[in-house]
């Protein structure tokens, strides 16, 4: 039983005394209001958290990779020590099931340890050394050395759909801390208690490993008020966000209007198109339908990688559609994360039925309770799809749209799609070899291409790309999952003609950290 929740922000090593109620955790399935009341951080407290982060930066950013890794590993250990509390509160606040929350805790601590390993090894800083050539003609060459350095304090907005792996100590926080950036987290109103338990774990780890105060703060009070204050503050040097397109673009706008514009790494909306070619159907239409159904309904469809758009050639796939129809109709309602996601799902699935040419292929015949969604599949011709740009919009939840056209029409439509996190192509290897232009067109629109698989299930590893052209993210040159996520919070710095003793250890002649470097004599 969790008894220690206070409902206040973490301003460095102190707890806020805030006095304005920001809200409560709410059980989405019952509407039950959960104690305690969460209090918004005051403007003075926000200012203090940011001043502490600024003061922590010069100290924290100069700690060795080994020391920062000790902090990340301690966070992982502290989170594991309260996993039962996290799961107990998480179930209440999110309606996610225990195995999902335990699995997501495992992913969260795994990410922290992955970044710890990366910075202990140290080569990620991309050290480059061009030695001086005083005798070079016609002009001498100077000694130049460069490496990546952290940007400064980072604001992290928690995701409603990943209360652990993309929230208080999730991937954005882990990668920013690994890079050497203090973090100021804006808690999500959908799971404030879960956020508090994790925040306490991070603060305990910071104390245990002797981190400077201000390396980490968590603020309650919402993104639109407290979050905007943080993003507009000169102390903040970058932003990590996962959520709606409206939220992400509002933050991009605020960041761009600052006296010093800063990068915003927002992961927003994606419908993750799937292209099915006839050869894939020949291998088993019903099996394909089962796998697709499992993917678009996974986690009540609340994944950024949910496959919300399927291109299926006309004249084939009747068994695929038949199986999909029967599975969808027989499926049960699922509880969504919160009332506003339910409202958005209801509105988007109602709006699409009013669009010319859109038919409802199948909808679950079960009964939806409070904040529940019924899985649904729509169908439209490619001609009508092309007429209505709104059909490219995300229906966040268990919904998908099947688009029917010839293979040539499907290929022609791909370059007109918005930027996506992923695209999947179901085909034989022979079809793939012939359809290189289709694969190239898909590659130009996405961050990750999948062959004969589905986009849900994002492996956390060094080659993962969880990013893509706008609007799937605000900056398609980045990923928010995997070790490459650290590069979002760094910038290259070069040292010219510096004495060896004044250089960072990574750039000294003796290579004391024994990292991989690019060296030119
Ligand atoms: P959201 O509304 O974008 O909120 C995410 C965070 O951003 C919250 O802390 C929110 O604060 C803040 N925020 C929203 N608008 C803001 C603004 N104008 N300025 C500053 N901060 C702002 O996302 P959500 O609550 O997680 O889910 C709502 C919808 O987002 C869903 O229905 C779905 O369509 C989409 N979504 C997409 C993904 C994805 O991965 N593609 C993931 C989650 C959600 P407040 O508490 O003040 O609102």
Coordinates of C-alpha atoms in Angstrom, one line a residue, residues 11 41-49 229:
X11 CA 12.4 21.5 -6.8
X41 CA 4.4 24.6 -8.8
X42 CA 4.3 28.4 -8.4
X43 CA 6.1 30.7 -10.8
X44 CA 8.7 31.3 -8.0
X45 CA 9.2 27.5 -7.7
X46 CA 9.5 27.0 -11.4
X47 CA 12.1 29.8 -11.4
X48 CA 14.0 28.1 -8.6
X49 CA 14.0 24.7 -10.3
X229 CA 6.9 28.7 -18.6

